[in-house]
Structure formats: C-alpha cells, structure tokens
PDB file of N, CA and C in Angstrom:
ATOM      1  N   MET A  14       1.484-132.741 -70.058  1.00 42.00           N
ATOM      2  CA  MET A  14       0.502-133.074 -69.064  1.00 42.00           C
ATOM      3  C   MET A  14       1.179-133.904 -67.978  1.00 42.00           C
ATOM      4  N   GLN A  15       1.358-133.300 -66.858  1.00 46.00           N
ATOM      5  CA  GLN A  15       2.050-133.972 -65.784  1.00 46.00           C
ATOM      6  C   GLN A  15       1.247-135.162 -65.305  1.00 46.00           C
ATOM      7  N   GLY A  16       1.955-136.229 -64.970  1.00 46.00           N
ATOM      8  CA  GLY A  16       1.300-137.416 -64.458  1.00 46.00           C
ATOM      9  C   GLY A  16       0.664-138.282 -65.522  1.00 46.00           C
ATOM     10  N   MET A  17       0.879-137.982 -66.796  1.00 50.00           N
ATOM     11  CA  MET A  17       0.314-138.776 -67.884  1.00 50.00           C
ATOM     12  C   MET A  17       1.459-139.219 -68.787  1.00 50.00           C
ATOM     13  N   PRO A  18       2.135-140.311 -68.430  1.00 50.00           N
ATOM     14  CA  PRO A  18       3.302-140.750 -69.183  1.00 50.00           C
ATOM     15  C   PRO A  18       2.996-140.956 -70.657  1.00 50.00           C
ATOM     16  N   GLY A  19       3.913-140.531 -71.506  1.00 50.00           N
ATOM     17  CA  GLY A  19       3.780-140.752 -72.936  1.00 50.00           C
ATOM     18  C   GLY A  19       2.917-139.755 -73.670  1.00 50.00           C
ATOM     19  N   MET A  20       2.260-138.854 -72.970  1.00 51.00           N
ATOM     20  CA  MET A  20       1.347-137.928 -73.637  1.00 51.00           C
ATOM     21  C   MET A  20       2.070-136.982 -74.588  1.00 51.00           C
ATOM     22  N   HIS A  21       3.195-136.402 -74.168  1.00 56.00           N
ATOM     23  CA  HIS A  21       3.869-135.417 -75.006  1.00 56.00           C
ATOM     24  C   HIS A  21       4.413-136.013 -76.288  1.00 56.00           C
ATOM     25  N   GLY A  22       4.783-137.276 -76.293  1.00 62.00           N
ATOM     26  CA  GLY A  22       5.350-137.893 -77.479  1.00 62.00           C
ATOM     27  C   GLY A  22       4.394-137.921 -78.654  1.00 62.00           C
ATOM     28  N   LYS A  23       3.101-138.011 -78.420  1.00 73.00           N
ATOM     29  CA  LYS A  23       2.098-138.086 -79.487  1.00 73.00           C
ATOM     30  C   LYS A  23       1.320-136.784 -79.652  1.00 73.00           C
ATOM     31  N   MET A  24       1.698-135.759 -78.896  1.00 72.00           N
ATOM     32  CA  MET A  24       0.946-134.513 -78.910  1.00 72.00           C
ATOM     33  C   MET A  24       1.088-133.817 -80.259  1.00 72.00           C
ATOM     34  N   MET A  25      -0.048-133.510 -80.893  1.00 77.00           N
ATOM     35  CA  MET A  25      -0.050-132.864 -82.198  1.00 77.00           C
ATOM     36  C   MET A  25      -0.347-131.375 -82.086  1.00 77.00           C
ATOM     37  N   GLY A  26      -0.923-130.967 -81.021  1.00 81.00           N
ATOM     38  CA  GLY A  26      -1.264-129.563 -80.854  1.00 81.00           C
ATOM     39  C   GLY A  26      -1.274-129.204 -79.386  1.00 81.00           C
ATOM     40  N   MET A  27      -0.782-128.040 -79.067  1.00 86.00           N
ATOM     41  CA  MET A  27      -0.781-127.572 -77.688  1.00 86.00           C
ATOM     42  C   MET A  27      -1.200-126.110 -77.711  1.00 86.00           C
ATOM     43  N   HIS A  28      -2.059-125.733 -76.775  1.00 88.00           N
ATOM     44  CA  HIS A  28      -2.628-124.390 -76.797  1.00 88.00           C
ATOM     45  C   HIS A  28      -2.816-123.914 -75.362  1.00 88.00           C
ATOM     46  N   MET A  29      -2.413-122.692 -75.088  1.00 93.00           N
ATOM     47  CA  MET A  29      -2.676-122.067 -73.790  1.00 93.00           C
ATOM     48  C   MET A  29      -3.718-120.979 -74.002  1.00 93.00           C
ATOM     49  N   MET A  30      -4.730-120.958 -73.140  1.00 94.00           N
ATOM     50  CA  MET A  30      -5.865-120.076 -73.353  1.00 94.00           C
ATOM     51  C   MET A  30      -6.274-119.420 -72.033  1.00 94.00           C
ATOM     52  N   PRO A  31      -6.194-118.086 -71.940  1.00 98.00           N
ATOM     53  CA  PRO A  31      -6.694-117.423 -70.734  1.00 98.00           C
ATOM     54  C   PRO A  31      -8.217-117.541 -70.693  1.00 98.00           C
ATOM     55  N   ALA A  32      -8.762-117.770 -69.511  1.00 98.00           N
ATOM     56  CA  ALA A  32     -10.205-117.968 -69.387  1.00 98.00           C
ATOM     57  C   ALA A  32     -10.687-117.444 -68.038  1.00 98.00           C
ATOM     58  N   THR A  33     -11.990-117.202 -67.969  1.00 98.00           N
ATOM     59  CA  THR A  33     -12.637-116.802 -66.722  1.00 98.00           C
ATOM     60  C   THR A  33     -13.646-117.877 -66.344  1.00 98.00           C
ATOM     61  N   VAL A  34     -13.575-118.351 -65.118  1.00 98.00           N
ATOM     62  CA  VAL A  34     -14.511-119.360 -64.621  1.00 98.00           C
ATOM     63  C   VAL A  34     -15.879-118.708 -64.456  1.00 98.00           C
ATOM     64  N   THR A  35     -16.910-119.330 -65.030  1.00 98.00           N
ATOM     65  CA  THR A  35     -18.273-118.826 -64.854  1.00 98.00           C
ATOM     66  C   THR A  35     -19.076-119.711 -63.904  1.00 98.00           C
ATOM     67  N   GLU A  36     -18.671-120.974 -63.785  1.00 98.00           N
ATOM     68  CA  GLU A  36     -19.330-121.897 -62.864  1.00 98.00           C
ATOM     69  C   GLU A  36     -18.380-123.050 -62.600  1.00 98.00           C
ATOM     70  N   ALA A  37     -18.379-123.560 -61.358  1.00 97.00           N
ATOM     71  CA  ALA A  37     -17.519-124.682 -60.997  1.00 97.00           C
ATOM     72  C   ALA A  37     -18.286-125.615 -60.068  1.00 97.00           C
ATOM     73  N   ASP A  38     -18.387-126.878 -60.445  1.00 97.00           N
ATOM     74  CA  ASP A  38     -19.091-127.870 -59.646  1.00 97.00           C
ATOM     75  C   ASP A  38     -18.056-128.785 -58.991  1.00 97.00           C
ATOM     76  N   ALA A  39     -17.827-128.593 -57.701  1.00 94.00           N
ATOM     77  CA  ALA A  39     -16.799-129.342 -56.984  1.00 94.00           C
ATOM     78  C   ALA A  39     -17.121-130.834 -56.875  1.00 94.00           C
ATOM     79  N   LYS A  40     -18.382-131.213 -56.985  1.00 95.00           N
ATOM     80  CA  LYS A  40     -18.747-132.634 -56.901  1.00 95.00           C
ATOM     81  C   LYS A  40     -18.416-133.381 -58.183  1.00 95.00           C
ATOM     82  N   THR A  41     -18.673-132.756 -59.334  1.00 96.00           N
ATOM     83  CA  THR A  41     -18.462-133.437 -60.618  1.00 96.00           C
ATOM     84  C   THR A  41     -17.133-133.084 -61.266  1.00 96.00           C
ATOM     85  N   GLY A  42     -16.530-131.953 -60.879  1.00 97.00           N
ATOM     86  CA  GLY A  42     -15.295-131.495 -61.510  1.00 97.00           C
ATOM     87  C   GLY A  42     -15.527-130.729 -62.797  1.00 97.00           C
ATOM     88  N   ILE A  43     -16.791-130.455 -63.129  1.00 97.00           N
ATOM     89  CA  ILE A  43     -17.119-129.714 -64.348  1.00 97.00           C
ATOM     90  C   ILE A  43     -16.934-128.215 -64.096  1.00 97.00           C
ATOM     91  N   VAL A  44     -16.189-127.565 -65.001  1.00 98.00           N
ATOM     92  CA  VAL A  44     -15.927-126.132 -64.893  1.00 98.00           C
ATOM     93  C   VAL A  44     -16.361-125.470 -66.192  1.00 98.00           C
ATOM     94  N   ASP A  45     -17.220-124.469 -66.091  1.00 98.00           N
ATOM     95  CA  ASP A  45     -17.623-123.669 -67.252  1.00 98.00           C
ATOM     96  C   ASP A  45     -16.739-122.433 -67.284  1.00 98.00           C
ATOM     97  N   VAL A  46     -16.225-122.108 -68.479  1.00 98.00           N
ATOM     98  CA  VAL A  46     -15.352-120.944 -68.631  1.00 98.00           C
ATOM     99  C   VAL A  46     -15.749-120.155 -69.869  1.00 98.00           C
ATOM    100  N   THR A  47     -15.320-118.892 -69.901  1.00 98.00           N
ATOM    101  CA  THR A  47     -15.425-118.084 -71.114  1.00 98.00           C
ATOM    102  C   THR A  47     -14.021-117.630 -71.487  1.00 98.00           C
ATOM    103  N   SER A  48     -13.792-117.546 -72.803  1.00 96.00           N
ATOM    104  CA  SER A  48     -12.510-117.082 -73.318  1.00 96.00           C
ATOM    105  C   SER A  48     -12.742-116.509 -74.702  1.00 96.00           C
ATOM    106  N   ASP A  49     -12.299-115.287 -74.926  1.00 93.00           N
ATOM    107  CA  ASP A  49     -12.470-114.634 -76.229  1.00 93.00           C
ATOM    108  C   ASP A  49     -13.914-114.694 -76.721  1.00 93.00           C
ATOM    109  N   GLY A  50     -14.870-114.516 -75.809  1.00 94.00           N
ATOM    110  CA  GLY A  50     -16.275-114.490 -76.183  1.00 94.00           C
ATOM    111  C   GLY A  50     -16.906-115.849 -76.416  1.00 94.00           C
ATOM    112  N   MET A  51     -16.151-116.918 -76.213  1.00 96.00           N
ATOM    113  CA  MET A  51     -16.676-118.273 -76.391  1.00 96.00           C
ATOM    114  C   MET A  51     -16.796-118.955 -75.033  1.00 96.00           C
ATOM    115  N   THR A  52     -17.743-119.881 -74.926  1.00 98.00           N
ATOM    116  CA  THR A  52     -17.891-120.643 -73.693  1.00 98.00           C
ATOM    117  C   THR A  52     -17.387-122.062 -73.917  1.00 98.00           C
ATOM    118  N   SER A  53     -16.843-122.633 -72.877  1.00 96.00           N
ATOM    119  CA  SER A  53     -16.374-124.021 -72.914  1.00 96.00           C
ATOM    120  C   SER A  53     -16.721-124.681 -71.596  1.00 96.00           C
ATOM    121  N   LYS A  54     -16.864-125.983 -71.645  1.00 97.00           N
ATOM    122  CA  LYS A  54     -17.107-126.791 -70.458  1.00 97.00           C
ATOM    123  C   LYS A  54     -15.952-127.785 -70.404  1.00 97.00           C
ATOM    124  N   VAL A  55     -15.207-127.776 -69.303  1.00 96.00           N
ATOM    125  CA  VAL A  55     -14.058-128.667 -69.160  1.00 96.00           C
ATOM    126  C   VAL A  55     -14.206-129.486 -67.887  1.00 96.00           C
ATOM    127  N   HIS A  56     -13.500-130.601 -67.832  1.00 96.00           N
ATOM    128  CA  HIS A  56     -13.602-131.501 -66.687  1.00 96.00           C
ATOM    129  C   HIS A  56     -12.231-131.716 -66.065  1.00 96.00           C
ATOM    130  N   PHE A  57     -12.192-131.671 -64.745  1.00 95.00           N
ATOM    131  CA  PHE A  57     -10.984-131.939 -63.974  1.00 95.00           C
ATOM    132  C   PHE A  57     -11.343-132.904 -62.852  1.00 95.00           C
ATOM    133  N   PRO A  58     -10.348-133.594 -62.283  1.00 96.00           N
ATOM    134  CA  PRO A  58     -10.648-134.346 -61.066  1.00 96.00           C
ATOM    135  C   PRO A  58     -11.179-133.355 -60.021  1.00 96.00           C
ATOM    136  N   PRO A  59     -12.263-133.699 -59.333  1.00 95.00           N
ATOM    137  CA  PRO A  59     -12.842-132.757 -58.374  1.00 95.00           C
ATOM    138  C   PRO A  59     -11.832-132.188 -57.376  1.00 95.00           C
ATOM    139  N   SER A  60     -10.882-132.994 -56.936  1.00 94.00           N
ATOM    140  CA  SER A  60      -9.904-132.494 -55.961  1.00 94.00           C
ATOM    141  C   SER A  60      -8.993-131.426 -56.559  1.00 94.00           C
ATOM    142  N   ALA A  61      -8.792-131.448 -57.878  1.00 94.00           N
ATOM    143  CA  ALA A  61      -7.902-130.486 -58.535  1.00 94.00           C
ATOM    144  C   ALA A  61      -8.551-129.119 -58.704  1.00 94.00           C
ATOM    145  N   MET A  62      -9.874-129.077 -58.695  1.00 94.00           N
ATOM    146  CA  MET A  62     -10.547-127.795 -58.940  1.00 94.00           C
ATOM    147  C   MET A  62     -11.424-127.360 -57.764  1.00 94.00           C
ATOM    148  N   ALA A  63     -11.221-127.985 -56.632  1.00 91.00           N
ATOM    149  CA  ALA A  63     -12.072-127.738 -55.465  1.00 91.00           C
ATOM    150  C   ALA A  63     -12.100-126.274 -55.034  1.00 91.00           C
ATOM    151  N   HIS A  64     -11.036-125.523 -55.305  1.00 95.00           N
ATOM    152  CA  HIS A  64     -10.982-124.129 -54.851  1.00 95.00           C
ATOM    153  C   HIS A  64     -11.329-123.132 -55.947  1.00 95.00           C
ATOM    154  N   LEU A  65     -11.702-123.604 -57.141  1.00 96.00           N
ATOM    155  CA  LEU A  65     -12.107-122.680 -58.205  1.00 96.00           C
ATOM    156  C   LEU A  65     -13.506-122.148 -57.924  1.00 96.00           C
ATOM    157  N   LYS A  66     -13.718-120.884 -58.290  1.00 97.00           N
ATOM    158  CA  LYS A  66     -15.047-120.293 -58.123  1.00 97.00           C
ATOM    159  C   LYS A  66     -15.312-119.329 -59.269  1.00 97.00           C
ATOM    160  N   ALA A  67     -16.566-119.009 -59.481  1.00 98.00           N
ATOM    161  CA  ALA A  67     -16.948-118.072 -60.539  1.00 98.00           C
ATOM    162  C   ALA A  67     -16.168-116.775 -60.374  1.00 98.00           C
ATOM    163  N   GLY A  68     -15.651-116.274 -61.489  1.00 98.00           N
ATOM    164  CA  GLY A  68     -14.878-115.041 -61.488  1.00 98.00           C
ATOM    165  C   GLY A  68     -13.376-115.255 -61.481  1.00 98.00           C
ATOM    166  N   ASP A  69     -12.928-116.459 -61.114  1.00 98.00           N
ATOM    167  CA  ASP A  69     -11.488-116.736 -61.114  1.00 98.00           C
ATOM    168  C   ASP A  69     -10.932-116.654 -62.527  1.00 98.00           C
ATOM    169  N   LYS A  70      -9.760-116.053 -62.664  1.00 98.00           N
ATOM    170  CA  LYS A  70      -9.041-115.997 -63.937  1.00 98.00           C
ATOM    171  C   LYS A  70      -8.058-117.162 -63.945  1.00 98.00           C
ATOM    172  N   ILE A  71      -8.112-117.995 -64.988  1.00 98.00           N
ATOM    173  CA  ILE A  71      -7.231-119.156 -65.084  1.00 98.00           C
ATOM    174  C   ILE A  71      -6.629-119.225 -66.488  1.00 98.00           C
ATOM    175  N   THR A  72      -5.641-120.070 -66.656  1.00 97.00           N
ATOM    176  CA  THR A  72      -5.090-120.374 -67.971  1.00 97.00           C
ATOM    177  C   THR A  72      -5.281-121.864 -68.215  1.00 97.00           C
ATOM    178  N   LEU A  73      -5.998-122.201 -69.269  1.00 95.00           N
ATOM    179  CA  LEU A  73      -6.181-123.597 -69.656  1.00 95.00           C
ATOM    180  C   LEU A  73      -5.045-123.988 -70.586  1.00 95.00           C
ATOM    181  N   GLN A  74      -4.476-125.147 -70.356  1.00 92.00           N
ATOM    182  CA  GLN A  74      -3.465-125.698 -71.247  1.00 92.00           C
ATOM    183  C   GLN A  74      -4.098-126.919 -71.893  1.00 92.00           C
ATOM    184  N   MET A  75      -4.294-126.841 -73.200  1.00 89.00           N
ATOM    185  CA  MET A  75      -5.015-127.895 -73.903  1.00 89.00           C
ATOM    186  C   MET A  75      -4.149-128.475 -75.007  1.00 89.00           C
ATOM    187  N   GLY A  76      -4.329-129.744 -75.254  1.00 88.00           N
ATOM    188  CA  GLY A  76      -3.621-130.404 -76.336  1.00 88.00           C
ATOM    189  C   GLY A  76      -4.461-131.548 -76.864  1.00 88.00           C
ATOM    190  N   PHE A  77      -4.036-132.100 -77.989  1.00 85.00           N
ATOM    191  CA  PHE A  77      -4.734-133.263 -78.523  1.00 85.00           C
ATOM    192  C   PHE A  77      -3.730-134.197 -79.172  1.00 85.00           C
ATOM    193  N   SER A  78      -4.141-135.440 -79.313  1.00 83.00           N
ATOM    194  CA  SER A  78      -3.331-136.430 -80.009  1.00 83.00           C
ATOM    195  C   SER A  78      -4.272-137.355 -80.762  1.00 83.00           C
ATOM    196  N   LYS A  79      -3.738-138.054 -81.719  1.00 82.00           N
ATOM    197  CA  LYS A  79      -4.511-139.046 -82.461  1.00 82.00           C
ATOM    198  C   LYS A  79      -3.869-140.401 -82.213  1.00 82.00           C
ATOM    199  N   PRO A  80      -4.672-141.440 -82.109  1.00 80.00           N
ATOM    200  CA  PRO A  80      -4.105-142.776 -81.858  1.00 80.00           C
ATOM    201  C   PRO A  80      -3.242-143.252 -83.009  1.00 80.00           C
TER     202      PRO A  80
END
C-alpha cells in the first residue's frame, strides 16, 4: 500500500480482485462493486476515485494485518 509506511511488514494476506463499479459517490468516496457474483462496498479518499463511474472495470488490491 503506497504511502502507508510499515504496512507490508505486518501484512498477513494480499489479494487482487477484478471488479466492476456499480456505483461511485465522489463526495463520500464510497464505491460499490461486484466481483464473482458478490457485492462489496469499499472506501477511498474522494480525490482518488473522483473519475470512477458505474461500469468501470477495476482491480482491487486488498490486504489485512493484525495488531
């Protein structure tokens, strides 16, 4: 995760997932997507997703860590 120092050192899982944007709210940064028949709601800084729109094909890169 670029711009997040120390994140990779504690990363326990990393996953890349192709998705289709179904809705994007530029004010809140909330993006609804579908992937493999499932729906997800993800959040980005509004400036990072300002140009996303319904129908766009994207790849989500997701990971998790435990404290």
